[in-house]
Structure formats: structure tokens, C-alpha cells
Amino acid sequence: MKRRVEPMPRCYNDFLPAADRLARLLYREEVYGPGMETLPAILEKHPKLLVIMNHGPMLGPAPALAALVRVMAHNGGGQRVPFGVAWRGFYQVPGLSQLASRFTQASGDLGVDEVVERLTSGPFNDCGLMPEGELCNAGNGVDVQPFRSHRFVEVAVRAGIPILLLAHTGTERLGQPVHVPSAAGALVGRLPEHMRRAISQSGVVSVPWLIGGRIPRLGLSCELLEPELGFEELTSKESAQRVSAAGRRVRARLQRLVNQLVLEVDND
């Protein structure tokens, strides 16, 4: 039996042609907001980063990830090698699984230990994820939904790397918020508990929406965060609570970046 040969990991420059085509298809202009002027220095100083992005609506990652590749490549990070952590369901659908594997550079949903291993001893520089996950289906596409997991904080601490928050706006145009009537309670009740809770809190579901055409302006903003927990805190009895609290504070910082972009970037 022949041993399977894993493809060589690709850098941002390798993904750039596809990202450029997708960007032209989905939005007209990238607009840099607060913090983006610091990105070249951040990439030069930190060879490894955990990139945390807001999700936006269900279709939001398409323009957001195209923009991620472009800003990394155009700000001195073109040779950096990224990988991603995506929803495990993508790897369970024939056809879609190959596409997910190609763009995340992972053959399946990665656990915390695997992500830390890649960031500490592999050829990879950056790990990107959108911690809201499938909770993006609740809300209006602007409000950052509760994170499905806060264990990315553990990854940053164990790998000894900072977190790069990269916020985007404009992608909310690819979703249409629909208020959930009380009469739909029975239907909502059939959903998994985490989805029921998110929809109950927001009262809104986000429906994919492409009628509005290309996004006029895709706003981007970034901020570097150093892990606020020490390695010893991960072994304490309160480690889970401390990780969750740190993750909620990261979400609040990400929401602040989004709010600033909404105020500064006019998409009309």
C-alpha cells in the first residue's frame, strides 16, 4: 500500500490569486479602519499568531477570508503559512470536505492539542478561526454572537503566541435578519440547545441574502492581544472558568472593533 503524501502547506501568496477573484466578485473596495496601520509591524514582530475574526452572517466568511489573505499578503506576510479551524460539518459532506480541507489546510476538525502542535512545531505561522461557529445563524450579522468555545485562549497560552483580532463589516449585507415569531416556538424547540439559546436571546435568525449585489465597502480593523492568563492558571481548579472569562473579554474587544467600523465605514 502506498503511503499517502501530504501536500506541501501553502502560504498566503499561494492563496492570493483565488482571494483576488473572490474579492472582485463579492465586494468593491477594502477600507482600513483603526489598527490596520500597525499590521506590518505586528507581522514582522510575531512569527506566530492566532487570528480571531467575527463571523458575520452565514455567508460572511467568504469575503472576510478573501480579505484576510489579501491584507496579510499586502502587509508583509505573504510568505506566512496559515491554517484554519472550521465547523466539523464541512468535513462530513462529500465534495465540500475536499474544498474545506484545501482552504483550511487540515483534513478535519482540529482539536486543541493538534492546533497547539501545529503552532509550536510545524511549518505553520498563523491559525485562523471564527469562534461564533454556527451561532452566526442567529442575530443581525453585526452583533458578535456568543462563542461556541473559548478554548482558543488555551491555545494562545500553551503555544505562547498573541491573538490578532481582525474585525470586518459590510459582510452583514449577505444576510437578512428575520424576527422569529412566537408561533415558531415549536420549530425552534427542535434545534440543538445552543442554537435555541442563541435564537431566544437575539429573537432573530439570519437568512443568506445575495440580492443586494456586491458589498460596496468591506471595512477591516485589527488589534493585538497578549494572552492574559499564565500557563500555571491552566492547571488550576478554576482553569475552565478563567478561560471562559478571558474568552468573553476577547469577544467584547472584537465587538468594540466592529462597532467602531460601523461608525466609520459608510456602506451606503
CSV table of C-alpha atoms in Angstrom, one decimal:
chain,number,residue,atom,x,y,z
A,1,MET,CA,0.0,0.0,0.0
A,2,LYS,CA,1.3,3.4,-1.0
A,3,ARG,CA,1.8,5.9,1.8
A,4,ARG,CA,-0.3,9.0,1.3
A,5,VAL,CA,1.8,12.0,0.6
A,6,GLU,CA,0.5,15.2,2.3
A,7,PRO,CA,0.6,18.3,0.1
A,8,MET,CA,3.1,21.0,0.9
A,9,PRO,CA,1.4,23.7,3.0
A,10,ARG,CA,0.7,26.9,1.1
A,11,CYS,CA,1.4,30.4,2.1
A,12,TYR,CA,-0.9,33.5,1.7
A,13,ASN,CA,0.8,34.3,-1.6
A,14,ASP,CA,-0.3,30.9,-2.9
A,15,PHE,CA,-3.9,31.7,-2.0
A,16,LEU,CA,-3.8,35.3,-3.3
A,17,PRO,CA,-5.0,34.7,-6.9
A,18,ALA,CA,-8.1,32.9,-5.7
A,19,ALA,CA,-8.7,35.6,-3.0
A,20,ASP,CA,-8.4,38.4,-5.5
A,21,ARG,CA,-11.0,36.7,-7.8
A,22,LEU,CA,-13.4,36.1,-4.9
A,23,ALA,CA,-12.9,39.7,-3.6
A,24,ARG,CA,-13.8,41.1,-7.1
A,25,LEU,CA,-16.9,39.0,-7.1
A,26,LEU,CA,-18.1,39.9,-3.6
A,27,TYR,CA,-17.1,43.5,-2.8
A,28,ARG,CA,-15.9,46.7,-4.5
A,29,GLU,CA,-13.5,48.2,-2.0
A,30,GLU,CA,-11.5,47.4,1.1
A,31,VAL,CA,-11.4,50.1,3.7
A,32,TYR,CA,-8.8,50.1,6.5
A,33,GLY,CA,-10.1,51.1,10.0
A,34,PRO,CA,-8.4,51.5,13.3
A,35,GLY,CA,-5.3,49.4,14.0
A,36,MET,CA,-4.6,48.3,10.4
A,37,GLU,CA,-1.7,50.7,10.1
A,38,THR,CA,0.1,48.6,12.8
A,39,LEU,CA,-0.3,45.3,10.9
A,40,PRO,CA,3.0,45.3,9.1
A,41,ALA,CA,4.9,45.8,12.4
A,42,ILE,CA,2.8,43.1,14.0
A,43,LEU,CA,3.6,40.6,11.3
A,44,GLU,CA,7.3,41.4,11.4
A,45,LYS,CA,7.5,41.1,15.2
A,46,HIS,CA,5.3,38.0,15.7
A,47,PRO,CA,6.2,34.9,13.6
A,48,LYS,CA,3.1,33.1,15.0
A,49,LEU,CA,-0.4,34.4,15.5
A,50,LEU,CA,-3.8,33.2,16.5
A,51,VAL,CA,-6.2,35.2,14.2
A,52,ILE,CA,-9.7,35.6,15.6
A,53,MET,CA,-12.3,37.0,13.3
A,54,ASN,CA,-16.0,37.8,13.7
A,55,HIS,CA,-18.2,35.6,11.6
A,56,GLY,CA,-20.9,37.9,10.3
A,57,PRO,CA,-23.9,36.1,8.7
A,58,MET,CA,-23.7,32.6,7.2
A,59,LEU,CA,-22.0,33.8,4.0
A,60,GLY,CA,-19.8,36.4,5.8
A,61,PRO,CA,-16.7,34.2,5.8
A,62,ALA,CA,-16.3,34.2,2.0
A,63,PRO,CA,-15.5,37.9,1.6
A,64,ALA,CA,-13.9,38.1,5.1
A,65,LEU,CA,-11.4,35.3,4.4
A,66,ALA,CA,-10.6,36.7,0.9
A,67,ALA,CA,-9.8,40.0,2.6
A,68,LEU,CA,-7.7,38.2,5.3
A,69,VAL,CA,-5.5,36.6,2.6
A,70,ARG,CA,-5.2,40.0,0.8
A,71,VAL,CA,-4.3,42.1,3.8
A,72,MET,CA,-1.7,39.5,5.0
A,73,ALA,CA,-0.1,39.3,1.6
A,74,HIS,CA,-0.1,43.1,1.1
A,75,ASN,CA,1.3,43.9,4.5
A,76,GLY,CA,4.4,41.8,4.6
A,77,GLY,CA,3.0,38.4,5.5
A,78,GLY,CA,2.8,36.8,2.0
A,79,GLN,CA,5.2,34.0,2.9
A,80,ARG,CA,3.5,33.1,6.2
A,81,VAL,CA,1.7,29.7,6.1
A,82,PRO,CA,-1.8,29.7,7.6
A,83,PHE,CA,-4.3,27.0,8.5
A,84,GLY,CA,-7.8,27.2,9.8
A,85,VAL,CA,-10.2,25.6,12.2
A,86,ALA,CA,-13.6,25.2,10.6
A,87,TRP,CA,-17.0,23.7,11.5
A,88,ARG,CA,-16.7,19.9,11.6
A,89,GLY,CA,-19.8,19.5,9.5
A,90,PHE,CA,-17.9,20.8,6.4
A,91,TYR,CA,-15.7,17.8,6.5
A,92,GLN,CA,-18.6,15.4,6.5
A,93,VAL,CA,-20.1,16.4,3.2
A,94,PRO,CA,-18.7,14.8,0.0
A,95,GLY,CA,-17.3,17.4,-2.2
A,96,LEU,CA,-17.5,20.1,0.4
A,97,SER,CA,-15.0,18.2,2.6
A,98,GLN,CA,-12.3,18.4,-0.1
A,99,LEU,CA,-12.9,22.2,-0.5
A,100,ALA,CA,-12.8,22.7,3.3
A,101,SER,CA,-9.6,20.7,3.5
A,102,ARG,CA,-8.0,22.7,0.7
A,103,PHE,CA,-8.6,26.1,2.2
A,104,THR,CA,-8.1,25.2,5.9
A,105,GLN,CA,-5.0,23.1,5.1
A,106,ALA,CA,-6.5,20.5,7.6
A,107,SER,CA,-8.1,17.1,6.8
A,108,GLY,CA,-10.7,17.5,9.5
A,109,ASP,CA,-11.8,19.4,12.6
A,110,LEU,CA,-8.7,20.0,14.7
A,111,GLY,CA,-8.6,19.7,18.5
A,112,VAL,CA,-6.8,22.0,20.9
A,113,ASP,CA,-3.8,19.7,21.2
A,114,GLU,CA,-3.5,19.4,17.4
A,115,VAL,CA,-3.7,23.2,16.9
A,116,VAL,CA,-1.0,23.8,19.6
A,117,GLU,CA,1.2,21.2,18.0
A,118,ARG,CA,0.9,22.9,14.6
A,119,LEU,CA,1.7,26.3,16.0
A,120,THR,CA,4.7,25.1,18.1
A,121,SER,CA,6.5,22.6,15.9
A,122,GLY,CA,5.1,22.7,12.4
A,123,PRO,CA,5.6,24.9,9.4
A,124,PHE,CA,2.6,27.0,10.1
A,125,ASN,CA,2.6,30.6,11.2
A,126,ASP,CA,-1.0,31.5,11.7
A,127,CYS,CA,-4.2,29.8,12.8
A,128,GLY,CA,-7.4,31.5,11.9
A,129,LEU,CA,-10.9,30.8,13.4
A,130,MET,CA,-14.3,32.4,13.9
A,131,PRO,CA,-15.4,31.3,17.3
A,132,GLU,CA,-19.1,32.1,16.8
A,133,GLY,CA,-19.4,29.0,14.6
A,134,GLU,CA,-22.9,28.1,13.7
A,135,LEU,CA,-24.3,30.6,16.1
A,136,CYS,CA,-23.8,33.1,13.2
A,137,ASN,CA,-27.3,31.9,12.1
A,138,ALA,CA,-28.7,34.0,15.0
A,139,GLY,CA,-28.6,37.7,15.1
A,140,ASN,CA,-28.2,40.5,12.6
A,141,GLY,CA,-24.7,39.8,11.2
A,142,VAL,CA,-23.2,42.8,13.1
A,143,ASP,CA,-23.5,41.8,16.7
A,144,VAL,CA,-20.8,39.2,17.6
A,145,GLN,CA,-22.7,36.1,18.8
A,146,PRO,CA,-21.6,34.1,21.9
A,147,PHE,CA,-18.5,32.0,21.1
A,148,ARG,CA,-19.2,28.3,20.8
A,149,SER,CA,-15.9,27.6,22.6
A,150,HIS,CA,-13.4,29.8,24.5
A,151,ARG,CA,-10.6,27.2,24.2
A,152,PHE,CA,-8.7,29.3,21.7
A,153,VAL,CA,-7.5,31.2,24.8
A,154,GLU,CA,-5.9,28.0,26.0
A,155,VAL,CA,-4.3,27.5,22.5
A,156,ALA,CA,-2.7,31.0,22.7
A,157,VAL,CA,-1.4,30.4,26.2
A,158,ARG,CA,0.0,26.9,25.5
A,159,ALA,CA,1.6,28.0,22.2
A,160,GLY,CA,2.9,31.2,23.8
A,161,ILE,CA,1.6,33.4,21.0
A,162,PRO,CA,-0.6,36.6,20.9
A,163,ILE,CA,-4.1,36.9,19.5
A,164,LEU,CA,-4.7,39.1,16.4
A,165,LEU,CA,-8.3,40.3,16.4
A,166,LEU,CA,-9.4,41.0,12.8
A,167,ALA,CA,-12.8,42.6,12.6
A,168,HIS,CA,-14.8,43.1,9.4
A,169,THR,CA,-18.0,44.9,8.5
A,170,GLY,CA,-20.1,45.1,5.3
A,171,THR,CA,-20.5,41.3,5.2
A,172,GLU,CA,-23.8,41.8,7.1
A,173,ARG,CA,-25.3,42.6,3.7
A,174,LEU,CA,-25.0,38.9,2.8
A,175,GLY,CA,-27.6,38.1,5.4
A,176,GLN,CA,-31.2,39.2,6.1
A,177,PRO,CA,-32.3,39.4,9.7
A,178,VAL,CA,-35.7,37.8,10.2
A,179,HIS,CA,-37.5,38.2,13.6
A,180,VAL,CA,-38.7,34.9,15.0
A,181,PRO,CA,-42.4,35.0,15.8
A,182,SER,CA,-43.7,33.3,19.0
A,183,ALA,CA,-45.7,30.9,16.8
A,184,ALA,CA,-42.4,29.4,15.6
A,185,GLY,CA,-41.6,28.2,19.1
A,186,ALA,CA,-42.2,24.6,18.4
A,187,LEU,CA,-39.9,24.7,15.4
A,188,VAL,CA,-37.1,26.4,17.3
A,189,GLY,CA,-37.6,23.9,20.1
A,190,ARG,CA,-36.3,21.1,17.7
A,191,LEU,CA,-33.0,22.8,17.3
A,192,PRO,CA,-29.9,21.9,19.4
A,193,GLU,CA,-29.8,23.6,22.8
A,194,HIS,CA,-27.0,26.1,21.9
A,195,MET,CA,-29.0,27.2,18.9
A,196,ARG,CA,-32.2,27.5,20.8
A,197,ARG,CA,-30.5,29.6,23.4
A,198,ALA,CA,-28.9,31.9,20.8
A,199,ILE,CA,-32.1,32.5,18.9
A,200,SER,CA,-34.0,33.1,22.1
A,201,GLN,CA,-31.5,35.7,23.2
A,202,SER,CA,-31.5,37.5,19.8
A,203,GLY,CA,-35.0,36.9,18.7
A,204,VAL,CA,-33.6,36.9,15.1
A,205,VAL,CA,-32.3,34.4,12.6
A,206,SER,CA,-30.1,35.4,9.7
A,207,VAL,CA,-31.1,34.2,6.2
A,208,PRO,CA,-28.5,34.1,3.5
A,209,TRP,CA,-29.0,37.1,1.1
A,210,LEU,CA,-27.4,37.8,-2.2
A,211,ILE,CA,-30.0,40.1,-3.8
A,212,GLY,CA,-28.1,43.3,-2.7
A,213,GLY,CA,-25.2,42.7,-5.1
A,214,ARG,CA,-21.6,43.3,-4.2
A,215,ILE,CA,-20.7,44.8,-0.9
A,216,PRO,CA,-19.8,48.5,-1.6
A,217,ARG,CA,-17.1,48.8,1.2
A,218,LEU,CA,-15.6,46.0,3.3
A,219,GLY,CA,-14.3,47.5,6.5
A,220,LEU,CA,-11.3,45.9,8.3
A,221,SER,CA,-9.8,46.7,11.7
A,222,CYS,CA,-7.3,44.9,13.9
A,223,GLU,CA,-5.9,44.8,17.4
A,224,LEU,CA,-3.2,42.7,19.0
A,225,LEU,CA,-3.9,41.0,22.3
A,226,GLU,CA,-1.4,39.2,24.5
A,227,PRO,CA,-2.8,36.2,26.4
A,228,GLU,CA,-3.9,37.5,29.8
A,229,LEU,CA,-3.6,34.1,31.5
A,230,GLY,CA,-0.4,32.3,32.5
A,231,PHE,CA,0.4,28.7,31.8
A,232,GLU,CA,0.1,27.8,35.5
A,233,GLU,CA,-3.5,29.2,35.5
A,234,LEU,CA,-4.5,26.5,33.0
A,235,THR,CA,-3.7,23.8,35.6
A,236,SER,CA,-5.7,25.3,38.4
A,237,LYS,CA,-9.1,24.1,39.6
A,238,GLU,CA,-10.7,27.2,38.2
A,239,SER,CA,-9.0,26.9,34.8
A,240,ALA,CA,-12.2,26.4,32.8
A,241,GLN,CA,-13.9,29.4,34.4
A,242,ARG,CA,-10.8,31.6,33.8
A,243,VAL,CA,-10.5,30.5,30.2
A,244,SER,CA,-14.2,31.2,29.6
A,245,ALA,CA,-14.0,34.6,31.3
A,246,ALA,CA,-10.9,35.5,29.1
A,247,GLY,CA,-12.8,34.4,26.0
A,248,ARG,CA,-15.8,36.6,26.8
A,249,ARG,CA,-13.5,39.6,27.2
A,250,VAL,CA,-12.0,38.8,23.8
A,251,ARG,CA,-15.5,38.8,22.3
A,252,ALA,CA,-16.2,42.2,23.9
A,253,ARG,CA,-13.0,43.6,22.4
A,254,LEU,CA,-13.9,42.2,19.0
A,255,GLN,CA,-17.4,43.7,19.2
A,256,ARG,CA,-15.8,47.1,20.0
A,257,LEU,CA,-13.8,46.9,16.9
A,258,VAL,CA,-16.9,46.0,14.8
A,259,ASN,CA,-18.8,48.9,16.4
A,260,GLN,CA,-16.0,51.3,15.5
A,261,LEU,CA,-16.0,50.1,11.9
A,262,VAL,CA,-19.8,50.5,11.7
A,263,LEU,CA,-19.4,54.1,12.7
A,264,GLU,CA,-16.5,54.9,10.5
A,265,VAL,CA,-17.2,52.9,7.3
A,266,ASP,CA,-20.3,54.1,5.4
A,267,ASN,CA,-21.6,51.2,3.3
A,268,ASP,CA,-24.4,53.1,1.7
